[in-house]
Short mmCIF file of C-alpha atoms in Angstrom, two decimals:
data_model
loop_
_atom_site.label_atom_id
_atom_site.label_comp_id
_atom_site.label_asym_id
_atom_site.label_seq_id
_atom_site.Cartn_x
_atom_site.Cartn_y
_atom_site.Cartn_z
CA UNK A 1 173.33 -102.66 -88.15
CA UNK A 2 171.23 -105.41 -89.67
CA UNK A 3 167.67 -104.20 -90.20
CA UNK A 4 166.24 -107.36 -91.76
CA UNK A 5 163.35 -109.05 -89.91
CA UNK A 6 164.31 -111.64 -87.35
CA UNK A 7 163.11 -115.06 -88.41
CA UNK A 8 160.40 -116.81 -86.45
CA UNK A 9 163.01 -119.15 -84.96
CA UNK A 10 164.19 -116.27 -82.79
CA UNK A 11 167.27 -115.49 -84.82
CA UNK A 12 169.01 -118.82 -84.20
CA UNK A 13 171.81 -119.95 -86.51
CA UNK A 14 171.48 -122.13 -89.62
CA UNK A 15 168.00 -121.23 -90.88
CA UNK A 16 166.32 -123.85 -92.99
CA UNK A 17 165.80 -123.51 -96.75
CA UNK A 18 162.09 -123.08 -96.01
CA UNK A 19 162.81 -120.18 -93.63
CA UNK A 20 164.95 -118.49 -96.25
CA UNK A 21 162.30 -118.90 -98.93
CA UNK A 22 159.57 -117.67 -96.57
CA UNK A 23 161.59 -114.65 -95.56
CA UNK A 24 162.25 -113.65 -99.16
CA UNK A 25 158.74 -114.28 -100.46
CA UNK A 26 157.50 -110.76 -99.79
CA UNK A 27 160.57 -109.23 -101.42
CA UNK A 28 160.26 -111.40 -104.53
CA UNK A 29 156.55 -110.64 -104.77
CA UNK A 30 157.26 -106.93 -104.54
CA UNK A 31 159.95 -107.13 -107.25
CA UNK A 32 157.66 -109.11 -109.53
CA UNK A 33 154.83 -106.65 -109.02
CA UNK A 34 156.72 -103.39 -109.48
CA UNK A 35 155.65 -102.77 -113.07
CA UNK A 36 152.05 -103.42 -112.10
CA UNK A 37 151.90 -101.04 -109.18
CA UNK A 38 149.51 -98.17 -109.45
CA UNK A 39 151.16 -94.88 -110.43
CA UNK A 40 150.21 -93.76 -106.94
CA UNK A 41 152.37 -96.43 -105.35
CA UNK A 42 155.34 -95.54 -107.57
CA UNK A 43 154.85 -91.84 -106.82
CA UNK A 44 155.23 -92.56 -103.12
CA UNK A 45 158.88 -93.35 -103.78
CA UNK A 46 159.46 -89.72 -104.72
CA UNK A 47 157.06 -88.02 -102.31
CA UNK A 48 157.60 -87.61 -98.61
CA UNK A 49 154.09 -87.50 -97.21
CA UNK A 50 152.68 -86.00 -94.09
CA UNK A 51 151.54 -88.90 -91.92
CA UNK A 52 148.39 -88.84 -89.80
CA UNK A 53 148.41 -92.06 -87.79
CA UNK A 54 145.13 -92.60 -85.90
CA UNK A 55 144.64 -95.35 -83.33
CA UNK A 56 141.32 -96.15 -81.67
CA UNK A 57 141.24 -97.86 -78.27
CA UNK A 58 139.39 -101.21 -78.00
CA UNK A 59 137.23 -100.68 -81.09
CA UNK A 60 135.25 -103.72 -82.20
CA UNK A 61 135.97 -104.99 -85.71
CA UNK A 62 132.33 -104.70 -86.78
CA UNK A 63 131.62 -101.37 -85.04
CA UNK A 64 132.14 -98.99 -87.96
CA UNK A 65 129.74 -98.09 -90.73
CA UNK A 66 131.89 -99.50 -93.52
CA UNK A 67 131.71 -102.90 -91.80
CA UNK A 68 127.94 -102.73 -91.64
CA UNK A 69 127.38 -101.32 -88.15
CA UNK A 70 124.45 -99.15 -87.13
CA UNK A 71 126.98 -96.99 -85.27
CA UNK A 72 127.46 -93.79 -87.26
CA UNK A 73 130.99 -93.26 -88.59
CA UNK A 74 130.54 -91.18 -91.76
CA UNK A 75 134.04 -89.72 -91.75
CA UNK A 76 135.77 -93.08 -91.39
CA UNK A 77 133.40 -94.46 -94.02
CA UNK A 78 134.52 -91.79 -96.50
CA UNK A 79 138.18 -92.53 -95.80
CA UNK A 80 137.52 -96.23 -96.29
CA UNK A 81 135.58 -95.65 -99.51
CA UNK A 82 138.37 -93.56 -100.99
CA UNK A 83 141.21 -95.71 -99.65
CA UNK A 84 142.22 -99.25 -98.81
CA UNK A 85 140.20 -101.34 -96.36
CA UNK A 86 142.83 -103.56 -94.76
CA UNK A 87 141.19 -106.93 -94.23
CA UNK A 88 144.11 -108.73 -92.58
CA UNK A 89 145.72 -106.10 -90.38
CA UNK A 90 147.01 -107.59 -87.12
CA UNK A 91 147.96 -106.08 -83.79
CA UNK A 92 148.89 -107.47 -80.40
CA UNK A 93 145.94 -108.51 -78.19
CA UNK A 94 146.40 -105.66 -75.71
CA UNK A 95 147.15 -101.96 -75.66
CA UNK A 96 150.72 -101.57 -74.42
CA UNK A 97 152.15 -104.37 -76.61
CA UNK A 98 150.51 -102.98 -79.75
CA UNK A 99 151.78 -99.46 -79.16
CA UNK A 100 155.25 -100.80 -78.42
CA UNK A 101 155.19 -102.84 -81.64
CA UNK A 102 154.18 -99.75 -83.62
CA UNK A 103 156.94 -97.64 -82.10
CA UNK A 104 159.74 -100.23 -82.47
CA UNK A 105 158.89 -102.39 -85.48
CA UNK A 106 159.68 -105.34 -83.21
CA UNK A 107 157.50 -107.89 -81.48
CA UNK A 108 157.10 -107.04 -77.78
CA UNK A 109 158.50 -110.45 -76.80
CA UNK A 110 161.91 -109.05 -77.77
CA UNK A 111 161.94 -106.54 -74.90
CA UNK A 112 159.58 -107.88 -72.22
CA UNK A 113 156.30 -106.12 -73.05
CA UNK A 114 154.51 -109.19 -74.41
CA UNK A 115 152.37 -109.79 -71.31
CA UNK A 116 149.58 -107.58 -69.99
CA UNK A 117 149.72 -103.80 -70.05
CA UNK A 118 151.73 -101.40 -67.90
CA UNK A 119 149.63 -101.03 -64.73
CA UNK A 120 149.22 -97.58 -63.25
CA UNK A 121 151.21 -98.61 -60.18
CA UNK A 122 154.18 -100.09 -62.06
CA UNK A 123 157.50 -98.40 -62.71
CA UNK A 124 158.69 -100.10 -65.91
CA UNK A 125 158.31 -98.89 -69.49
CA UNK A 126 159.43 -99.42 -73.05
CA UNK A 127 163.20 -99.91 -72.93
CA UNK A 128 165.07 -96.69 -73.66
CA UNK A 129 167.60 -98.48 -75.87
CA UNK A 130 164.87 -99.21 -78.43
CA UNK A 131 164.96 -96.86 -81.43
CA UNK A 132 161.45 -95.56 -82.01
CA UNK A 133 159.45 -94.45 -85.05
CA UNK A 134 159.27 -90.77 -84.01
CA UNK A 135 163.04 -90.73 -83.46
CA UNK A 136 163.61 -92.04 -86.97
CA UNK A 137 161.17 -89.55 -88.52
CA UNK A 138 162.51 -86.64 -86.49
CA UNK A 139 166.02 -87.44 -87.74
CA UNK A 140 164.54 -87.28 -91.26
CA UNK A 141 163.37 -83.70 -90.53
CA UNK A 142 159.77 -84.53 -89.77
CA UNK A 143 157.85 -82.55 -87.15
CA UNK A 144 156.62 -85.19 -84.71
CA UNK A 145 153.62 -84.87 -82.42
CA UNK A 146 151.64 -87.20 -80.18
CA UNK A 147 148.08 -86.20 -79.36
CA UNK A 148 146.39 -88.73 -77.10
CA UNK A 149 147.27 -91.87 -75.19
CA UNK A 150 150.85 -93.07 -74.62
CA UNK A 151 150.82 -96.09 -72.23
CA UNK A 152 154.47 -97.04 -72.76
CA UNK A 153 155.81 -95.89 -69.41
CA UNK A 154 154.91 -93.17 -66.94
CA UNK A 155 156.89 -93.62 -63.69
CA UNK A 156 160.14 -92.17 -65.07
CA UNK A 157 160.34 -89.16 -67.40
CA UNK A 158 162.88 -91.09 -69.47
CA UNK A 159 159.93 -93.14 -70.74
CA UNK A 160 157.75 -90.14 -71.64
CA UNK A 161 156.96 -89.13 -75.26
CA UNK A 162 159.05 -85.94 -75.33
CA UNK A 163 162.09 -88.00 -74.38
CA UNK A 164 161.31 -90.63 -77.06
CA UNK A 165 161.33 -88.55 -80.22
CA UNK A 166 158.13 -86.47 -80.11
CA UNK A 167 158.47 -82.71 -80.48
CA UNK A 168 155.18 -82.27 -78.62
CA UNK A 169 152.83 -84.34 -76.49
CA UNK A 170 149.30 -83.70 -75.29
CA UNK A 171 147.27 -86.28 -73.39
CA UNK A 172 147.49 -89.03 -70.75
CA UNK A 173 150.44 -91.27 -69.96
CA UNK A 174 148.58 -94.28 -68.53
CA UNK A 175 146.10 -96.66 -70.12
CA UNK A 176 142.70 -95.80 -68.67
CA UNK A 177 141.33 -92.46 -67.51
CA UNK A 178 137.98 -90.89 -66.74
CA UNK A 179 137.13 -89.23 -70.05
CA UNK A 180 135.83 -86.04 -68.41
CA UNK A 181 137.99 -85.76 -65.28
CA UNK A 182 141.21 -87.01 -66.93
CA UNK A 183 142.01 -88.98 -63.79
CA UNK A 184 143.28 -92.45 -62.97
CA UNK A 185 142.58 -93.60 -59.41
CA UNK A 186 141.63 -90.02 -58.56
CA UNK A 187 144.97 -88.65 -59.77
CA UNK A 188 145.12 -86.31 -62.74
CA UNK A 189 146.87 -87.85 -65.75
CA UNK A 190 146.86 -85.10 -68.38
CA UNK A 191 149.97 -83.45 -69.78
CA UNK A 192 151.21 -80.94 -72.26
CA UNK A 193 154.76 -81.99 -73.05
CA UNK A 194 156.31 -82.74 -69.62
CA UNK A 195 153.97 -80.50 -67.63
CA UNK A 196 150.92 -81.69 -65.70
CA UNK A 197 147.82 -79.90 -66.95
CA UNK A 198 144.46 -79.23 -65.31
CA UNK A 199 141.90 -78.86 -68.08
CA UNK A 200 138.17 -79.32 -68.46
CA UNK A 201 136.48 -81.09 -71.32
CA UNK A 202 135.72 -84.45 -72.93
CA UNK A 203 139.03 -86.01 -73.87
CA UNK A 204 138.02 -87.10 -77.38
CA UNK A 205 137.00 -83.54 -78.26
CA UNK A 206 140.13 -82.10 -76.66
CA UNK A 207 142.29 -84.43 -78.74
CA UNK A 208 140.53 -83.37 -81.92
CA UNK A 209 140.86 -79.69 -81.09
CA UNK A 210 144.56 -80.07 -80.31
CA UNK A 211 145.21 -81.89 -83.58
CA UNK A 212 143.33 -79.19 -85.52
CA UNK A 213 145.30 -76.47 -83.72
CA UNK A 214 148.60 -78.20 -84.42
CA UNK A 215 147.82 -78.64 -88.12
CA UNK A 216 146.62 -75.05 -88.40
CA UNK A 217 149.97 -73.76 -87.16
CA UNK A 218 152.12 -76.17 -89.14
CA UNK A 219 154.26 -75.17 -92.12
CA UNK A 220 153.17 -77.53 -94.94
CA UNK A 221 156.69 -77.44 -96.38
CA UNK A 222 157.87 -79.46 -93.38
CA UNK A 223 156.69 -83.07 -93.31
CA UNK A 224 154.48 -83.84 -90.30
CA UNK A 225 154.05 -87.06 -88.35
CA UNK A 226 150.95 -86.71 -86.18
CA UNK A 227 150.16 -89.72 -83.99
CA UNK A 228 146.54 -89.25 -82.90
CA UNK A 229 145.82 -91.90 -80.27
CA UNK A 230 142.24 -91.69 -79.02
CA UNK A 231 141.11 -93.15 -75.69
CA UNK A 232 137.75 -94.04 -77.27
CA UNK A 233 135.94 -96.32 -76.98
CA UNK A 234 137.90 -97.75 -74.00
CA UNK A 235 136.10 -98.02 -70.66
CA UNK A 236 134.69 -96.25 -68.77
CA UNK A 237 131.88 -95.88 -71.31
CA UNK A 238 131.27 -92.11 -71.20
CA UNK A 239 130.13 -89.53 -73.74
CA UNK A 240 128.63 -86.04 -73.85
CA UNK A 241 124.84 -85.98 -73.58
CA UNK A 242 124.32 -84.82 -77.17
CA UNK A 243 126.00 -87.99 -78.41
CA UNK A 244 124.09 -90.18 -75.98
CA UNK A 245 120.90 -88.60 -77.31
CA UNK A 246 121.81 -89.73 -80.82
CA UNK A 247 121.41 -93.31 -79.62
CA UNK A 248 118.38 -92.89 -77.38
CA UNK A 249 116.85 -95.93 -79.05
CA UNK A 250 119.51 -98.25 -77.59
CA UNK A 251 118.21 -99.50 -74.26
CA UNK A 252 121.44 -100.91 -72.86
CA UNK A 253 123.32 -97.95 -71.30
CA UNK A 254 126.76 -99.44 -71.94
CA UNK A 255 126.12 -99.98 -75.63
CA UNK A 256 124.49 -96.56 -75.93
CA UNK A 257 127.56 -94.89 -74.46
CA UNK A 258 129.93 -97.10 -76.46
CA UNK A 259 128.22 -96.15 -79.71
CA UNK A 260 128.22 -92.49 -78.69
CA UNK A 261 131.96 -92.61 -78.01
CA UNK A 262 132.67 -94.00 -81.46
CA UNK A 263 130.59 -91.36 -83.22
CA UNK A 264 132.23 -88.61 -81.13
CA UNK A 265 135.64 -89.93 -82.20
CA UNK A 266 134.51 -90.06 -85.83
CA UNK A 267 133.38 -86.43 -85.67
CA UNK A 268 136.81 -85.37 -84.45
CA UNK A 269 138.53 -87.38 -87.19
CA UNK A 270 136.39 -85.49 -89.68
CA UNK A 271 137.50 -82.16 -88.23
CA UNK A 272 141.16 -83.17 -88.39
CA UNK A 273 140.85 -84.23 -92.03
CA UNK A 274 139.10 -80.93 -92.78
CA UNK A 275 141.96 -79.06 -91.11
CA UNK A 276 144.45 -80.84 -93.38
CA UNK A 277 142.46 -79.64 -96.37
CA UNK A 278 142.26 -76.08 -95.11
CA UNK A 279 146.03 -76.05 -94.65
CA UNK A 280 146.65 -77.43 -98.14
CA UNK A 281 148.09 -80.66 -96.78
CA UNK A 282 145.39 -83.22 -97.46
CA UNK A 283 146.52 -84.37 -100.91
CA UNK A 284 149.97 -85.19 -99.56
CA UNK A 285 148.91 -86.87 -96.32
CA UNK A 286 148.88 -90.60 -95.71
CA UNK A 287 146.15 -91.38 -93.18
CA UNK A 288 146.36 -94.67 -91.31
CA UNK A 289 143.58 -95.80 -88.98
CA UNK A 290 143.21 -98.93 -86.88
CA UNK A 291 142.27 -100.15 -83.43
CA UNK A 292 144.95 -101.13 -80.94
CA UNK A 293 143.28 -104.52 -80.44
CA UNK A 294 139.88 -106.10 -80.83
CA UNK A 295 136.85 -104.96 -78.88
CA UNK A 296 136.48 -106.23 -75.32
CA UNK A 297 134.30 -109.32 -74.97
CA UNK A 298 135.59 -110.55 -71.58
CA UNK A 299 135.27 -108.49 -68.40
CA UNK A 300 138.72 -109.66 -67.39
CA UNK A 301 140.05 -107.18 -69.95
CA UNK A 302 137.82 -104.16 -69.41
CA UNK A 303 140.45 -102.46 -67.29
CA UNK A 304 139.71 -100.95 -63.93
CA UNK A 305 136.14 -99.85 -64.68
CA UNK A 306 133.10 -101.85 -63.61
CA UNK A 307 130.77 -102.60 -66.52
CA UNK A 308 127.25 -103.86 -65.90
CA UNK A 309 125.56 -106.24 -68.31
CA UNK A 310 126.90 -107.54 -71.60
CA UNK A 311 129.94 -105.91 -73.15
CA UNK A 312 128.95 -103.95 -76.27
CA UNK A 313 131.88 -104.38 -78.71
CA UNK A 314 131.23 -106.57 -81.75
CA UNK A 315 134.14 -108.34 -83.45
CA UNK A 316 132.01 -110.32 -85.89
CA UNK A 317 132.84 -112.48 -87.78
CA UNK A 318 135.85 -113.18 -85.62
CA UNK A 319 136.14 -115.19 -82.42
CA UNK A 320 136.52 -113.65 -78.94
CA UNK A 321 138.18 -110.26 -78.47
CA UNK A 322 140.69 -108.13 -76.60
CA UNK A 323 143.19 -110.02 -74.49
CA UNK A 324 142.95 -113.26 -76.47
CA UNK A 325 145.04 -114.62 -79.32
CA UNK A 326 141.99 -115.50 -81.37
CA UNK A 327 141.27 -113.41 -84.47
CA UNK A 328 138.76 -111.23 -82.61
CA UNK A 329 141.52 -110.01 -80.32
CA UNK A 330 144.17 -109.40 -82.95
CA UNK A 331 142.65 -108.85 -86.42
CA UNK A 332 141.41 -105.27 -86.25
CA UNK A 333 139.46 -102.75 -88.27
CA UNK A 334 141.97 -100.79 -90.35
CA UNK A 335 142.25 -98.51 -93.38
CA UNK A 336 144.77 -96.44 -95.30
CA UNK A 337 144.02 -93.35 -97.37
CA UNK A 338 146.28 -91.14 -99.47
CA UNK A 339 144.63 -89.56 -102.51
CA UNK A 340 146.30 -90.69 -105.72
CA UNK A 341 148.73 -92.95 -103.89
CA UNK A 342 146.67 -95.65 -102.17
CA UNK A 343 144.33 -97.61 -104.44
CA UNK A 344 140.73 -97.79 -103.28
CA UNK A 345 139.13 -101.13 -102.47
CA UNK A 346 139.65 -104.15 -100.26
CA UNK A 347 143.32 -104.97 -99.56
CA UNK A 348 143.68 -108.51 -98.23
CA UNK A 349 147.45 -108.75 -97.91
CA UNK A 350 148.46 -109.88 -94.43
CA UNK A 351 150.27 -107.22 -92.41
CA UNK A 352 151.10 -106.57 -88.77
CA UNK A 353 151.50 -103.37 -86.80
CA UNK A 354 155.27 -104.08 -86.56
CA UNK A 355 155.36 -103.48 -90.31
CA UNK A 356 154.38 -99.86 -89.95
CA UNK A 357 157.81 -98.62 -88.81
CA UNK A 358 159.76 -99.91 -91.83
CA UNK A 359 156.92 -99.02 -94.22
CA UNK A 360 156.59 -95.44 -92.99
CA UNK A 361 160.34 -95.01 -92.65
CA UNK A 362 160.79 -95.99 -96.31
CA UNK A 363 158.17 -93.46 -97.41
CA UNK A 364 159.79 -90.79 -95.27
CA UNK A 365 163.34 -91.53 -96.34
CA UNK A 366 164.25 -92.22 -92.72
CA UNK A 367 167.38 -94.13 -91.72
CA UNK A 368 166.80 -97.17 -89.47
CA UNK A 369 170.48 -97.84 -88.87
CA UNK A 370 169.98 -97.38 -85.12
CA UNK A 371 167.15 -99.93 -84.95
CA UNK A 372 167.66 -103.32 -83.47
CA UNK A 373 166.86 -106.23 -85.85
CA UNK A 374 163.31 -105.66 -87.04
CA UNK A 375 160.39 -108.06 -87.17
CA UNK A 376 158.50 -105.68 -89.40
CA UNK A 377 158.80 -105.59 -93.18
CA UNK A 378 157.93 -102.96 -95.78
CA UNK A 379 154.32 -103.75 -96.77
CA UNK A 380 153.73 -100.68 -98.95
CA UNK A 381 152.86 -102.80 -102.00
CA UNK A 382 150.21 -104.68 -100.01
CA UNK A 383 148.86 -101.54 -98.38
CA UNK A 384 148.85 -99.21 -101.38
CA UNK A 385 148.16 -101.54 -104.28
CA UNK A 386 146.53 -104.62 -102.75
CA UNK A 387 149.49 -106.90 -103.42
CA UNK A 388 150.56 -109.96 -101.41
CA UNK A 389 151.53 -109.19 -97.82
CA UNK A 390 153.68 -111.09 -95.37
CA UNK A 391 153.54 -114.91 -95.05
CA UNK A 392 153.91 -115.28 -91.29
CA UNK A 393 152.67 -113.49 -88.19
CA UNK A 394 153.56 -113.96 -84.54
CA UNK A 395 150.40 -113.21 -82.56
CA UNK A 396 152.33 -113.44 -79.31
CA UNK A 397 154.62 -115.72 -77.33
CA UNK A 398 154.78 -115.63 -73.53
CA UNK A 399 155.33 -118.23 -70.78
CA UNK A 400 151.69 -119.34 -70.68
CA UNK A 401 150.70 -119.31 -74.35
CA UNK A 402 151.72 -118.65 -77.91
CA UNK A 403 150.15 -118.29 -81.32
CA UNK A 404 151.61 -117.97 -84.79
CA UNK A 405 150.32 -117.95 -88.35
CA UNK A 406 152.11 -119.55 -91.28
CA UNK A 407 150.20 -118.95 -94.50
CA UNK A 408 146.69 -120.22 -93.98
CA UNK A 409 147.61 -122.17 -90.84
CA UNK A 410 147.25 -120.77 -87.35
CA UNK A 411 148.42 -122.51 -84.18
CA UNK A 412 147.12 -121.41 -80.79
CA UNK A 413 148.97 -123.19 -78.00
CA UNK A 414 147.74 -122.63 -74.44
CA UNK A 415 150.58 -124.07 -72.38
CA UNK A 416 149.36 -123.46 -68.83
CA UNK A 417 147.45 -126.33 -67.24
CA UNK A 418 145.17 -127.64 -68.50
CA UNK A 419 147.03 -127.34 -71.84
CA UNK A 420 145.20 -126.84 -75.12
CA UNK A 421 146.40 -126.91 -78.72
CA UNK A 422 144.26 -125.65 -81.59
CA UNK A 423 145.02 -125.52 -85.31
CA UNK A 424 142.92 -123.51 -87.74
CA UNK A 425 142.79 -123.08 -91.50
CA UNK A 426 142.08 -119.35 -91.65
CA UNK A 427 141.45 -119.34 -95.39
CA UNK A 428 138.53 -121.72 -94.95
CA UNK A 429 137.60 -120.88 -91.36
CA UNK A 430 138.45 -117.28 -90.35
CA UNK A 431 135.98 -117.52 -87.47
CA UNK A 432 138.05 -120.36 -85.91
CA UNK A 433 135.13 -122.70 -85.40
CA UNK A 434 136.87 -125.96 -86.33
CA UNK A 435 140.02 -127.21 -84.61
CA UNK A 436 142.03 -129.25 -87.13
CA UNK A 437 144.87 -130.27 -84.81
CA UNK A 438 143.81 -133.97 -84.63
CA UNK A 439 143.86 -134.17 -88.42
CA UNK A 440 147.23 -132.46 -88.97
CA UNK A 441 149.63 -133.54 -86.20
CA UNK A 442 152.73 -132.85 -88.33
CA UNK A 443 151.69 -129.23 -88.88
CA UNK A 444 151.04 -128.86 -85.15
CA UNK A 445 154.51 -130.20 -84.34
CA UNK A 446 156.13 -127.90 -86.90
CA UNK A 447 154.44 -124.76 -85.59
CA UNK A 448 155.00 -125.72 -81.96
CA UNK A 449 158.70 -125.91 -82.75
CA UNK A 450 158.62 -122.32 -83.95
CA UNK A 451 156.83 -121.18 -80.80
CA UNK A 452 159.41 -122.92 -78.62
CA UNK A 453 162.29 -121.34 -80.58
CA UNK A 454 160.79 -117.89 -80.05
CA UNK A 455 160.20 -118.61 -76.37
CA UNK A 456 163.85 -119.55 -75.90
CA UNK A 457 164.96 -116.16 -77.19
CA UNK A 458 162.28 -113.94 -75.65
CA UNK A 459 162.92 -111.43 -72.88
CA UNK A 460 161.28 -112.18 -69.51
CA UNK A 461 157.88 -110.44 -69.25
CA UNK A 462 158.26 -107.24 -67.24
CA UNK A 463 154.65 -107.56 -66.09
CA UNK A 464 155.46 -110.74 -64.16
CA UNK A 465 158.62 -109.27 -62.66
CA UNK A 466 156.74 -106.18 -61.48
CA UNK A 467 153.94 -108.28 -60.00
CA UNK A 468 156.42 -110.48 -58.14
CA UNK A 469 158.28 -107.46 -56.81
CA UNK A 470 155.05 -105.86 -55.61
CA UNK A 471 154.00 -109.05 -53.88
CA UNK A 472 157.31 -109.61 -52.15
CA UNK A 473 157.43 -105.97 -51.03
CA UNK A 474 153.93 -106.02 -49.52
CA UNK A 475 153.64 -105.45 -45.76
CA UNK A 476 153.38 -108.42 -43.42
CA UNK A 477 149.88 -109.89 -43.27
CA UNK A 478 148.97 -110.64 -39.64
CA UNK A 479 145.80 -112.02 -38.03
CA UNK A 480 143.33 -109.45 -36.82
CA UNK A 481 141.78 -109.34 -33.35
CA UNK A 482 138.85 -111.51 -34.40
CA UNK A 483 141.12 -114.51 -34.84
CA UNK A 484 142.44 -114.14 -31.29
CA UNK A 485 138.91 -113.86 -29.95
CA UNK A 486 138.25 -117.25 -31.51
CA UNK A 487 141.08 -118.78 -29.51
CA UNK A 488 143.65 -119.00 -32.25
CA UNK A 489 146.29 -117.50 -29.93
CA UNK A 490 146.75 -120.98 -28.51
CA UNK A 491 147.59 -122.49 -31.90
#
């Protein structure tokens, strides 16, 4: 099966010369740069690493110490100092789409997960005919484990992690839970493998303890893929008192708890890294860390928890946040660390979360023959040695909006009425303060054509279909007695 990335025209026939050149640019750059790669990057070809893949939930771009925050993240700071700080790492604007993109190496528009997240009352999930990252790694003799949040389907066990390539699973299936009670809408959502589990404790600390336990019992001779998906710092903003006390000087209770959640997560990351060292695995472990999307700046996207006052996440210097296609919603804090294999410093090559499947599969020697055509590309040279990354990124395409990046140019097209088209030069204006669409109409037309081509090939959003089904299946709404008392029975 063809595993090359689908072009941005949705895979239509007769690609232009420009499309062909753009699609091969990364490959040519990699070939040209091979002799210059750090010995670490070349060594990766011969070494199958353990992989610790850590995802934070709704973490603001600026809310880590190595980006200048007053929030304490010493363990992440050390990983960033000794590894690559990924300055142009992109995700989808929301949780479910990002996690789906990571698992499949394909943009969520290909299989209907491009809109919204999977609500707790919905029955759909990530299509079972998609070949996932843990399946590929498991077939390459990796031990695969998910500790933390799933959010790719919960209503049918066919969607659950153990049925999708993970040897073990510990955590919640849905997107938002009470961090102490492990409940969503008053219903426990906490599992070990396929079994519902009643357990006390703060979820962030339980995730860390489980990861440490798993590493402690692992045979280092067997490669390990550990996907550690924290629920922090997603709402509700909750943390143990000792962490809240660390930020007693912050008056706003939401920001105090938000900061406490991040530091609690950082502490657990430190313990997991320490466990790798104690087990003799640290030197041969690639650690990836990033947020699933930008921090939440609009209460429309806080989830099901009420939040008083201003929202605490900070995505500076980028515009807006979670749920939007601006940089603040999609360009996230990210790092990679593998001693002797990933060069330290700032890595500015553009990469997207869809690139992680082919990149990790190459390192692991995994076969992607069962994958559908990928949107992701191998970005190891950009990640490990700071080389040029991809040329184009699809932020998202759905019926109401679309955004794509081509080199320095970014088009954000809000199609729903009233329509809005914005064009930005991200090299000169990463904060998206100046709309250049009036000055470059030809570039707008060109990029709009690519959005339309993708829209023609995209799968219908499952979120809309589920919402329509729920609405049509709702019970009949009838007037109550008060209307009849007002005389409306004569109408």
